[in-house]
Short mmCIF file of C-alpha atoms and ligand atoms in Angstrom, two decimals:
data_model
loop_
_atom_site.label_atom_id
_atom_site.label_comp_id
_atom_site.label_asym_id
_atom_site.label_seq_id
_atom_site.Cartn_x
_atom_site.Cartn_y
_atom_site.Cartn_z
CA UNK A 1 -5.76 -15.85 -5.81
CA UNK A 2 -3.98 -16.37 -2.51
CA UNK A 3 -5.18 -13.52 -0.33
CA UNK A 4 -3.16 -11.06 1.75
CA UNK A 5 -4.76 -11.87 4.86
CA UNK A 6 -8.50 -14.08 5.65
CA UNK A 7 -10.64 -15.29 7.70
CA UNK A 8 -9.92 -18.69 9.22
CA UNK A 9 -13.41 -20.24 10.52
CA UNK A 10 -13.21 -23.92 11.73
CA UNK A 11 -15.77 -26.07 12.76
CA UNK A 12 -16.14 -24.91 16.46
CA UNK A 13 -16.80 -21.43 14.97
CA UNK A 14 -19.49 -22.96 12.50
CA UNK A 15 -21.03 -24.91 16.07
CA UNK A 16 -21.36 -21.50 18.07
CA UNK A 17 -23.15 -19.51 15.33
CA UNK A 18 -25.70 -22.21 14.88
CA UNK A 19 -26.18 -22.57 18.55
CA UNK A 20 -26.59 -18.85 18.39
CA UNK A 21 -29.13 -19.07 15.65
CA UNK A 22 -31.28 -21.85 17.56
CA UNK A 23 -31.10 -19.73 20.65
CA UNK A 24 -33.99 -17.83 21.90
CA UNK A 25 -31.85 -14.16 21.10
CA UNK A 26 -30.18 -13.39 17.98
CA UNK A 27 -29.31 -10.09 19.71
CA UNK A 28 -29.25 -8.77 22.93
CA UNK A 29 -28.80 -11.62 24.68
CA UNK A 30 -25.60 -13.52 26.79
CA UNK A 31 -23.34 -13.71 23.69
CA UNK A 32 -21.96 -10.17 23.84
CA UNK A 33 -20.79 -9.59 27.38
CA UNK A 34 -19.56 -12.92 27.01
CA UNK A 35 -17.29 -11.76 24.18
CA UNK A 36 -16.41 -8.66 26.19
CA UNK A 37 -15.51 -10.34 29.26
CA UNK A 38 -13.30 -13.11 27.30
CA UNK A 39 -11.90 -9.78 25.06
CA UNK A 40 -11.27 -7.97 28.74
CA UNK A 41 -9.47 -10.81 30.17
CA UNK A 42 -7.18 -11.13 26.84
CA UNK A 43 -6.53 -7.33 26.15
CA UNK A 44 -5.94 -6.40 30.28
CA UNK A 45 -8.58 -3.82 30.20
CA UNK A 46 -11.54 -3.45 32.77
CA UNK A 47 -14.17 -2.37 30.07
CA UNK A 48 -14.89 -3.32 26.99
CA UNK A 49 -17.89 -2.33 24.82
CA UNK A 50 -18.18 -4.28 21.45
CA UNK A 51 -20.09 -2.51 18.75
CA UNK A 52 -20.63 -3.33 15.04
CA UNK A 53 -17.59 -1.93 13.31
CA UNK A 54 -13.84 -0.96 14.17
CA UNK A 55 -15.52 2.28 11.93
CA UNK A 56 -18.33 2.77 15.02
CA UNK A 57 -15.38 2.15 17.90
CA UNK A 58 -13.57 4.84 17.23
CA UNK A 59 -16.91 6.99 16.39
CA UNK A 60 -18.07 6.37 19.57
CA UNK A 61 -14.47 6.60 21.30
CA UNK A 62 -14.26 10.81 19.64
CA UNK A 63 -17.65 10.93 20.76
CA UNK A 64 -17.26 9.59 24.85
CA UNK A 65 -13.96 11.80 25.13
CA UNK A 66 -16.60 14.28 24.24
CA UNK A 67 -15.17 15.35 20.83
CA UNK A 68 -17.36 18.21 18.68
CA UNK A 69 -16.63 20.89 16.73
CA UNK A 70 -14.22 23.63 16.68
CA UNK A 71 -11.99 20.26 18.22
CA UNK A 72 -9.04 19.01 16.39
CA UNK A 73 -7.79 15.37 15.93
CA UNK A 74 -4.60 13.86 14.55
CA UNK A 75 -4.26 11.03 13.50
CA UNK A 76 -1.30 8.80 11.15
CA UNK A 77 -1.56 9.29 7.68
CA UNK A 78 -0.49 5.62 6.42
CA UNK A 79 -4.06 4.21 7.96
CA UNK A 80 -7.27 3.30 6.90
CA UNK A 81 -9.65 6.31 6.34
CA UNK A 82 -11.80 5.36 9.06
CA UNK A 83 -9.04 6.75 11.69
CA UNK A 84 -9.59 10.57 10.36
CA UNK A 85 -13.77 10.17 9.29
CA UNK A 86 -14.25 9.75 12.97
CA UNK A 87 -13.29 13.28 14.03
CA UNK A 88 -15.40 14.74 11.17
CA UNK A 89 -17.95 12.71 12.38
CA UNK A 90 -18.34 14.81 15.12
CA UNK A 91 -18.12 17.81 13.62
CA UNK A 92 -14.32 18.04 14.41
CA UNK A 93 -10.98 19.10 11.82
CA UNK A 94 -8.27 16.47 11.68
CA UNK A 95 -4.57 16.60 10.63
CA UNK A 96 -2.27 14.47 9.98
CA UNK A 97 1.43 13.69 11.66
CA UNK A 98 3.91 12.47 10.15
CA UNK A 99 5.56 8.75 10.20
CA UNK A 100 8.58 7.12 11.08
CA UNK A 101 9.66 5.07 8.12
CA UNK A 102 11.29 2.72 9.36
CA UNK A 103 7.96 1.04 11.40
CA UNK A 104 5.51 3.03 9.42
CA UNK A 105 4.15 4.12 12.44
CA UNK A 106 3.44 7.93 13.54
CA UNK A 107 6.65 9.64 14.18
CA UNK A 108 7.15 10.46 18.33
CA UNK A 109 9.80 13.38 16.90
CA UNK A 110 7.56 14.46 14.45
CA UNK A 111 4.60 14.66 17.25
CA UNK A 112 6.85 16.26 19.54
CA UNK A 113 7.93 19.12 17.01
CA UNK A 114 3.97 19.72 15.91
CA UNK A 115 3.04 19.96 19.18
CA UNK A 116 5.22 22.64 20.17
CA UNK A 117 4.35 24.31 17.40
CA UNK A 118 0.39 24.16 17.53
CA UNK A 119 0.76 25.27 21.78
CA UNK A 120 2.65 28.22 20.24
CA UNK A 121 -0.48 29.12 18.13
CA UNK A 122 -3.11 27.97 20.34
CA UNK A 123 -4.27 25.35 18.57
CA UNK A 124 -3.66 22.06 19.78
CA UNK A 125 -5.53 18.91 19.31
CA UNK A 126 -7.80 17.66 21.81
CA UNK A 127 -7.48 14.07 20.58
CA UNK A 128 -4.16 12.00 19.07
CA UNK A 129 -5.30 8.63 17.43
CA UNK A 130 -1.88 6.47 16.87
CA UNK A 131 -2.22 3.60 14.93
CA UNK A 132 -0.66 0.29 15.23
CA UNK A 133 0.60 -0.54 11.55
CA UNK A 134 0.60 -3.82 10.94
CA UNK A 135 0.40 -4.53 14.31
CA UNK A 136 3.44 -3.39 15.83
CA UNK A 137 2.13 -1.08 18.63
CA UNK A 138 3.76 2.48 18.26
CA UNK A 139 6.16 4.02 20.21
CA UNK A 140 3.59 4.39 23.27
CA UNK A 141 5.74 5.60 25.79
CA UNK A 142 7.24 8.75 24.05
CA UNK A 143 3.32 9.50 22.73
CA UNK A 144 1.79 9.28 26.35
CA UNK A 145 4.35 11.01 27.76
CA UNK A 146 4.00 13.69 24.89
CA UNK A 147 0.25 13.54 25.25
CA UNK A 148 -0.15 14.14 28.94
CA UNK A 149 2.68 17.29 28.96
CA UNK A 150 0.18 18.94 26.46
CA UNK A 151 -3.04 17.82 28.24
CA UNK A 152 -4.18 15.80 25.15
CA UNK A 153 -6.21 12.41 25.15
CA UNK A 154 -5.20 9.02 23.02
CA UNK A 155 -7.00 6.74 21.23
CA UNK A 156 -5.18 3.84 19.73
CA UNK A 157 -6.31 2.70 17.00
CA UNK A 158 -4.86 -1.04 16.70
CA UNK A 159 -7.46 -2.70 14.49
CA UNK A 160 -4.40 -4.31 13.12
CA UNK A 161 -2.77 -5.41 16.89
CA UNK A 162 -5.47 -7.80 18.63
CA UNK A 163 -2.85 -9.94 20.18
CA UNK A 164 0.62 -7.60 19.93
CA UNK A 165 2.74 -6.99 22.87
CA UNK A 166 3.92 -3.76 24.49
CA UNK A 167 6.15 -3.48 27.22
CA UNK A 168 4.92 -6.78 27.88
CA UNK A 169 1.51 -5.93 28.35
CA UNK A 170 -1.05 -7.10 25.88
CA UNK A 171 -2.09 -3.96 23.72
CA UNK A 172 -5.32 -2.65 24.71
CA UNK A 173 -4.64 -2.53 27.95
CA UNK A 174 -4.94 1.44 27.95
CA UNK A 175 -1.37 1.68 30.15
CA UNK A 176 -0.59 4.80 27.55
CA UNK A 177 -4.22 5.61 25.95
CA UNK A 178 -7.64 6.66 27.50
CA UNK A 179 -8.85 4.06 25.21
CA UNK A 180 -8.04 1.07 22.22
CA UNK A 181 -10.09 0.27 19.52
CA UNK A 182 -10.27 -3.06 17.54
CA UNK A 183 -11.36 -3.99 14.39
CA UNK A 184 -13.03 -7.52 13.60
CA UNK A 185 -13.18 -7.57 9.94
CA UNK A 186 -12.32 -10.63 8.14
CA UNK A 187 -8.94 -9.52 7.33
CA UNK A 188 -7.94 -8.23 10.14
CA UNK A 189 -6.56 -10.68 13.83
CA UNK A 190 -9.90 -12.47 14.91
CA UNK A 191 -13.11 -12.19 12.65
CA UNK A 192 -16.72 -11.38 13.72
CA UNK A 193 -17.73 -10.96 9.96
CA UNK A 194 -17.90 -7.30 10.28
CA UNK A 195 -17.50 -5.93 14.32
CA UNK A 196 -15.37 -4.32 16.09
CA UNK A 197 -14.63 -3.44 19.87
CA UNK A 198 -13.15 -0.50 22.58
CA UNK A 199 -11.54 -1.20 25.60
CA UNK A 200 -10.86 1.76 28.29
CA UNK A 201 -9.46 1.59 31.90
CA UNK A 202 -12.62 4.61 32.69
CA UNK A 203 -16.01 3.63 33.85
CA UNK A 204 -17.65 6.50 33.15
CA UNK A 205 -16.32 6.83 29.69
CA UNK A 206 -17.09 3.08 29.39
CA UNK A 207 -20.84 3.49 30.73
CA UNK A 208 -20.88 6.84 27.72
CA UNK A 209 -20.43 4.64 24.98
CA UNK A 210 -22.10 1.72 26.01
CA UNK A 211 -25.30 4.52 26.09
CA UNK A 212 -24.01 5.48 22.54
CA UNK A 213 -23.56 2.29 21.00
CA UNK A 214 -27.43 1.77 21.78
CA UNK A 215 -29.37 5.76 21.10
CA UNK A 216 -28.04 7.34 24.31
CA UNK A 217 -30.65 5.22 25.99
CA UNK A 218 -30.75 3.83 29.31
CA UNK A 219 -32.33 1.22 31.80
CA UNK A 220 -29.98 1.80 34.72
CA UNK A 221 -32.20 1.92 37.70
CA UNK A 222 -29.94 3.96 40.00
CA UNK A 223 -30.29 6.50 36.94
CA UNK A 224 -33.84 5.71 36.52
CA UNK A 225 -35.65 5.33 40.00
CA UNK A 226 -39.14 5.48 38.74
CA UNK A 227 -37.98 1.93 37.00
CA UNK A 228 -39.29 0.37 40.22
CA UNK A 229 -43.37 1.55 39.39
CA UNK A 230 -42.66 2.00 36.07
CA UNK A 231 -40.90 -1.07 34.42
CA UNK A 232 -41.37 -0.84 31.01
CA UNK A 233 -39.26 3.31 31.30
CA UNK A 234 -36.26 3.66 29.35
CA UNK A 235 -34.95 7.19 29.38
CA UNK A 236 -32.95 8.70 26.07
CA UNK A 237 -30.73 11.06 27.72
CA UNK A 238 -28.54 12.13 24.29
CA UNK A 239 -28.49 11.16 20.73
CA UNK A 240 -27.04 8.17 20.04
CA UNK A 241 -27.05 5.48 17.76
CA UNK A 242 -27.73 1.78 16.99
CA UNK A 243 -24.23 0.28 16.79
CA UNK A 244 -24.83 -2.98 18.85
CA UNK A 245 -23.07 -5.87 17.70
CA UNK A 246 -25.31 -9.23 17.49
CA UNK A 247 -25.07 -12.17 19.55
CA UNK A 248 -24.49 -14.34 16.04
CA UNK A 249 -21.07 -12.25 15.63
CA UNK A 250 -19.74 -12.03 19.70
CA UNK A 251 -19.94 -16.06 19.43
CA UNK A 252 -18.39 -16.43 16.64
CA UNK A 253 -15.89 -13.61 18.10
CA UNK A 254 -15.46 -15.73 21.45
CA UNK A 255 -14.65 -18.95 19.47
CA UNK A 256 -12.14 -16.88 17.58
CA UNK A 257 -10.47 -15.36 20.20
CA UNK A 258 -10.22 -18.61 21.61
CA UNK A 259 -8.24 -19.37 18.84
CA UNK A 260 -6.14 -16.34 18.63
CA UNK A 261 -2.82 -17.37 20.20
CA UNK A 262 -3.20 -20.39 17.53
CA UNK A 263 -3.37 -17.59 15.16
CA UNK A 264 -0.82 -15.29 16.42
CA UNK A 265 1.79 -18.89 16.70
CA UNK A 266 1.32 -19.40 12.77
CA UNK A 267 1.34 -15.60 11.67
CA UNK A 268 4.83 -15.20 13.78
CA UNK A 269 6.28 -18.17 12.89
CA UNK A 270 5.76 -17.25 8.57
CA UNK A 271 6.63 -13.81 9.60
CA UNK A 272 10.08 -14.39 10.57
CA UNK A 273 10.33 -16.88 7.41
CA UNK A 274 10.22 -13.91 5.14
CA UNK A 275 11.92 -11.74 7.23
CA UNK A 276 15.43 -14.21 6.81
CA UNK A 277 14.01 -14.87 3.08
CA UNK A 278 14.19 -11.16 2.47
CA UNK A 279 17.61 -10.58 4.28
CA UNK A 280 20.22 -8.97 1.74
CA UNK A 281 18.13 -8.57 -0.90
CA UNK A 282 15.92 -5.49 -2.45
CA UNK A 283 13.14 -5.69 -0.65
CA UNK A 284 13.25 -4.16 3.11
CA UNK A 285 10.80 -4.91 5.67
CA UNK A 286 9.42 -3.30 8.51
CA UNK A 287 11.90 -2.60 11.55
CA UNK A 288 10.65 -4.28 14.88
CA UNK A 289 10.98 -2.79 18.35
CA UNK A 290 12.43 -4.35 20.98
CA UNK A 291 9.71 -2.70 22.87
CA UNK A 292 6.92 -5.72 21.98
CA UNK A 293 5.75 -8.22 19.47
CA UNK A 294 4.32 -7.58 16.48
CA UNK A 295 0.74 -9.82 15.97
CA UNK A 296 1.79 -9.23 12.22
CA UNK A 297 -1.67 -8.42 10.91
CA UNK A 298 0.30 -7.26 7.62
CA UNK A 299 3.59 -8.19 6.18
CA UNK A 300 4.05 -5.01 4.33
CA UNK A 301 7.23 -4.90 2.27
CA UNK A 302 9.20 -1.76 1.13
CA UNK A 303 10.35 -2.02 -2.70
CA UNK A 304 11.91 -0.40 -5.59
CA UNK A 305 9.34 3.02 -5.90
CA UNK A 306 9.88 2.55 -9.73
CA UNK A 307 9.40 -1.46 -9.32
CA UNK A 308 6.24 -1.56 -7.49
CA UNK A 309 3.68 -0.96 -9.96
CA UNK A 310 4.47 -3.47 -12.25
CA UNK A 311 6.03 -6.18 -9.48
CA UNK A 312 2.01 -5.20 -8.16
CA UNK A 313 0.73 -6.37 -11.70
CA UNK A 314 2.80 -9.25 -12.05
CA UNK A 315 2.36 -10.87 -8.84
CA UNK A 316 -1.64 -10.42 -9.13
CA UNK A 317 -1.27 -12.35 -12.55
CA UNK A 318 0.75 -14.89 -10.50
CA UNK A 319 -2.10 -15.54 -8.32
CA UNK A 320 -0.80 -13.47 -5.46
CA UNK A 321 -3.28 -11.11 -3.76
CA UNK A 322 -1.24 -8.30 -2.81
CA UNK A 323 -2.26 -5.39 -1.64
CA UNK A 324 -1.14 -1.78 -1.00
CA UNK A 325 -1.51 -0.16 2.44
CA UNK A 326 -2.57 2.75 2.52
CA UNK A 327 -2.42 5.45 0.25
CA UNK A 328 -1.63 8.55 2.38
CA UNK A 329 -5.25 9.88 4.36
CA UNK A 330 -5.06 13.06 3.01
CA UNK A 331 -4.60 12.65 -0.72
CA UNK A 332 -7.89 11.07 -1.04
CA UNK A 333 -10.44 13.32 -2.88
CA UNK A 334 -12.57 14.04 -0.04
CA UNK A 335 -9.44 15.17 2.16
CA UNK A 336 -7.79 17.24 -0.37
CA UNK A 337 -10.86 19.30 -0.89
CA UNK A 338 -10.14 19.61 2.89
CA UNK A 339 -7.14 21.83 1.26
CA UNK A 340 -4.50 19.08 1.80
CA UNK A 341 -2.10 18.51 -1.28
CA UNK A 342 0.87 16.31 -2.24
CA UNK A 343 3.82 16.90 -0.22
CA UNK A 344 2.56 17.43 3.30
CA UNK A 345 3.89 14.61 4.61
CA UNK A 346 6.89 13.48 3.00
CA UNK A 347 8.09 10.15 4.79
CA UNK A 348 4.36 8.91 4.50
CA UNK A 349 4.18 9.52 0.72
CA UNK A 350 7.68 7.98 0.16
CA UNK A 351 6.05 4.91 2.36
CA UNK A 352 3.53 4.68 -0.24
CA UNK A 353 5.24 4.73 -2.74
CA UNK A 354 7.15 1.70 -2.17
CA UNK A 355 4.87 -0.39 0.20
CA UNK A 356 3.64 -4.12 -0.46
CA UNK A 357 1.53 -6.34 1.64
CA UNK A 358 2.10 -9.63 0.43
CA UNK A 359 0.13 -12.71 1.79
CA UNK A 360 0.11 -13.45 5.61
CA UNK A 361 -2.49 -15.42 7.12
CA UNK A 362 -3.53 -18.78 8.80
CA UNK A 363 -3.97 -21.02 5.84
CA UNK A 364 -0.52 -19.84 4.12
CA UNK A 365 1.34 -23.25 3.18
CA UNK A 366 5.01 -23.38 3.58
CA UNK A 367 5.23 -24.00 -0.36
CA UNK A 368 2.89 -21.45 -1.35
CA UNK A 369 4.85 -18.78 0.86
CA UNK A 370 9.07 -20.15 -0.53
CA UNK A 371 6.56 -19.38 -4.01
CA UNK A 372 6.14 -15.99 -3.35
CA UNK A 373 8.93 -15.17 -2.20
CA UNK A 374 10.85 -16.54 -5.52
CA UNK A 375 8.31 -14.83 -7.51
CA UNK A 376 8.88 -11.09 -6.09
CA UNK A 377 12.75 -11.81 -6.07
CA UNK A 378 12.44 -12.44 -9.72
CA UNK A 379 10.16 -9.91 -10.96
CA UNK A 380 12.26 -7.52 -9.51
CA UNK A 381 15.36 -9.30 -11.03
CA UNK A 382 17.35 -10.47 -7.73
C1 LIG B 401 -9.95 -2.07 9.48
C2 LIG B 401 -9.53 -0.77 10.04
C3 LIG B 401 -10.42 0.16 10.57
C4 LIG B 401 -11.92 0.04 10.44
O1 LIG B 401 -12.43 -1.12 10.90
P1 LIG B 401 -13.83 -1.68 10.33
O2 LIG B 401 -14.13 -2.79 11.30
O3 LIG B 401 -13.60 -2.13 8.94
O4 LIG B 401 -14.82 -0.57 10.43
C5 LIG B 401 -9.91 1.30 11.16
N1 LIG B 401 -8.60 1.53 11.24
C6 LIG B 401 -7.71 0.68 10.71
C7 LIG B 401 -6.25 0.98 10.83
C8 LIG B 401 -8.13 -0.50 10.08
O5 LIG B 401 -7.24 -1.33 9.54
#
């Protein structure tokens, strides 16, 4: 089965984990500020804090812009659950805005017109979390400037855009958000097995999570000044939790971000293959702004809404890993118990219902891609 996206690990990544693993630390050690300074210097941000899931970076984002309950987030619903389980994480309600389906990405008009509407009845989020879909960066102009008339904070969520351009600035930057999370899965830009990372412009909320990533504990001595007579204190100020990333996975994440503009090169260049492959015929792809550069985490194709299921069965008989991304938030079990039903967002259902992520990635041949491309024209008889 050729896979929609993978990991690519060479033999410089398989050198740094074993150095890691004959090092003295496994965790705790050099290897993770090390990742976050070479993951600063990439993304423009001054802080970075790299935990152990893209799930626990935007937990502990909610959490550091002090998210709890009675708060409301909103977030896209064409994403990955983990952007709306962080809000109820900390105790907060989230709702979902509408998207542009054109990008698949969360609708500045739609925003604009829900905003207006929840200052009208007092109930306004406290936190918007945009996502990056596929890894072309939203419309992050139009949100700031949406976010800061209504005194509301950002959070992008671009797990999928390690690498993308915006305004030519690399996103995660923070120039529209008070912070950017990351995702390091295997599928997604750069792998650290599983891991994930925020970046923020904000010391203090910087020095918050880095507390919360390891039990709202700390060694500071300027907080601490009994440290001097007392070195062995450590003072738990709130509760936090253990989501430190190990020094086996920020190696293997420095060696791979070494290699991201390798990876970014090759994921373009078969990008805009399929994009003139797919020119006049039934399948559309995503638009791209102007505004940046996609790091194309996702080729996601639009197709027939009455073709897809059984173009989906066909191509997975083919050999052909594809994929389907996402299924609307909200109509999963858990969220429509939440009282959400079909229908609530239209453009993001009719997204669904005709949305395809074929293969992208690293080790895609040439051949193997002109043979997928002749396989979904066929199937769906073009
Ligand atoms: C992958 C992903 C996440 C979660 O990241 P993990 O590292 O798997 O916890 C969150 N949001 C989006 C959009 C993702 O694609």
């Amino acid at each position: 089965m050729i896979p929609y996206s993978c990991q690519d690990i060479n033999e410089a990544d398989e050198r740094e984990v074993l150095r890691v693993l004959r090092s003295d630390f496994l965790t705790q050690g050099e290897e993770v500020p090390a990742f976050e300074q070479a993951l600063a210097e990439r993304a423009d941000a001054r802080e970075v804090i790299a935990v152990n899931s893209g799930t626990s970076a935007l937990h502990l984002a909610c959490l550091a812009l002090g998210l709890s309950s009675g708060d409301i987030v909103w977030t896209s619903p064409i994403s990955f659950t983990a952007s709306a389980n962080c809000a109820l994480y900390c105790g907060a309600t989230v709702d979902f805005v509408d998207i542009d389906s054109e990008t698949g990405n969360l609708s500045p008009t739609v925003l604009a017109a829900k905003l207006a509407e929840a200052e009208a009845s007092g109930c306004l989020p406290k936190i918007i979390i945009p996502v990056h879909f596929a890894g072309q960066s939203c419309d992050m102009d139009s949100i700031a400037r949406l976010a800061r008339q209504y005194g509301v904070k950002v959070i992008e969520d671009a797990s999928h855009a390690l690498g993308a351009d915006y305004k030519d600035r690399p996103v995660g930057g923070c120039r529209y958000s008070d912070v950017t999370v990351f995702s390091f899965h295997p599928v997604k830009m750069i792998t650290t097995g599983e891991g994930g990372a925020l970046t923020t412009n904000d010391a203090a909320l910087a020095e918050r999570a880095r507390a919360l990533r390891t039990h709202g504990i700390t060694r500071d001595p300027i907080q601490i000044p009994e440290l001097k007579s007392e070195p062995w204190r450590y003072e738990q100020r709130e509760l936090g939790f253990n989501y430190r990333m190990t020094d086996i996975e920020a190696a293997l994440g420095r060696s791979q971000l070494a290699r991201l503009d390798a990876f970014l090169e090759t994921r373009r260049r078969l990008a805009q293959r399929y994009l003139a492959a797919f020119r006049d015929s039934p399948v559309t792809t995503l638009s791209q702004s102007p505004d940046g550069e996609s790091s194309w985490h996702l080729m996601s194709i639009q197709v027939p809404a009455d073709a897809r299921a059984e173009l989906f069965h066909r191509l997975r008989s083919d050999g052909i890993g594809v994929n389907v991304h996402y299924i609307p938030i909200y109509l999963q079990p858990f969220y429509r118990e939440a009282g959400f039903t079909a229908g609530y967002c239209d453009a993001a259902e009719r997204f669904y219902a005709g949305a395809l992520s074929i293969p992208l990635q690293t080790r895609l041949s040439d051949d193997q891609q002109s043979w997928i491309v002749s396989r979904i024209l066929q199937h769906l008889g073009a």
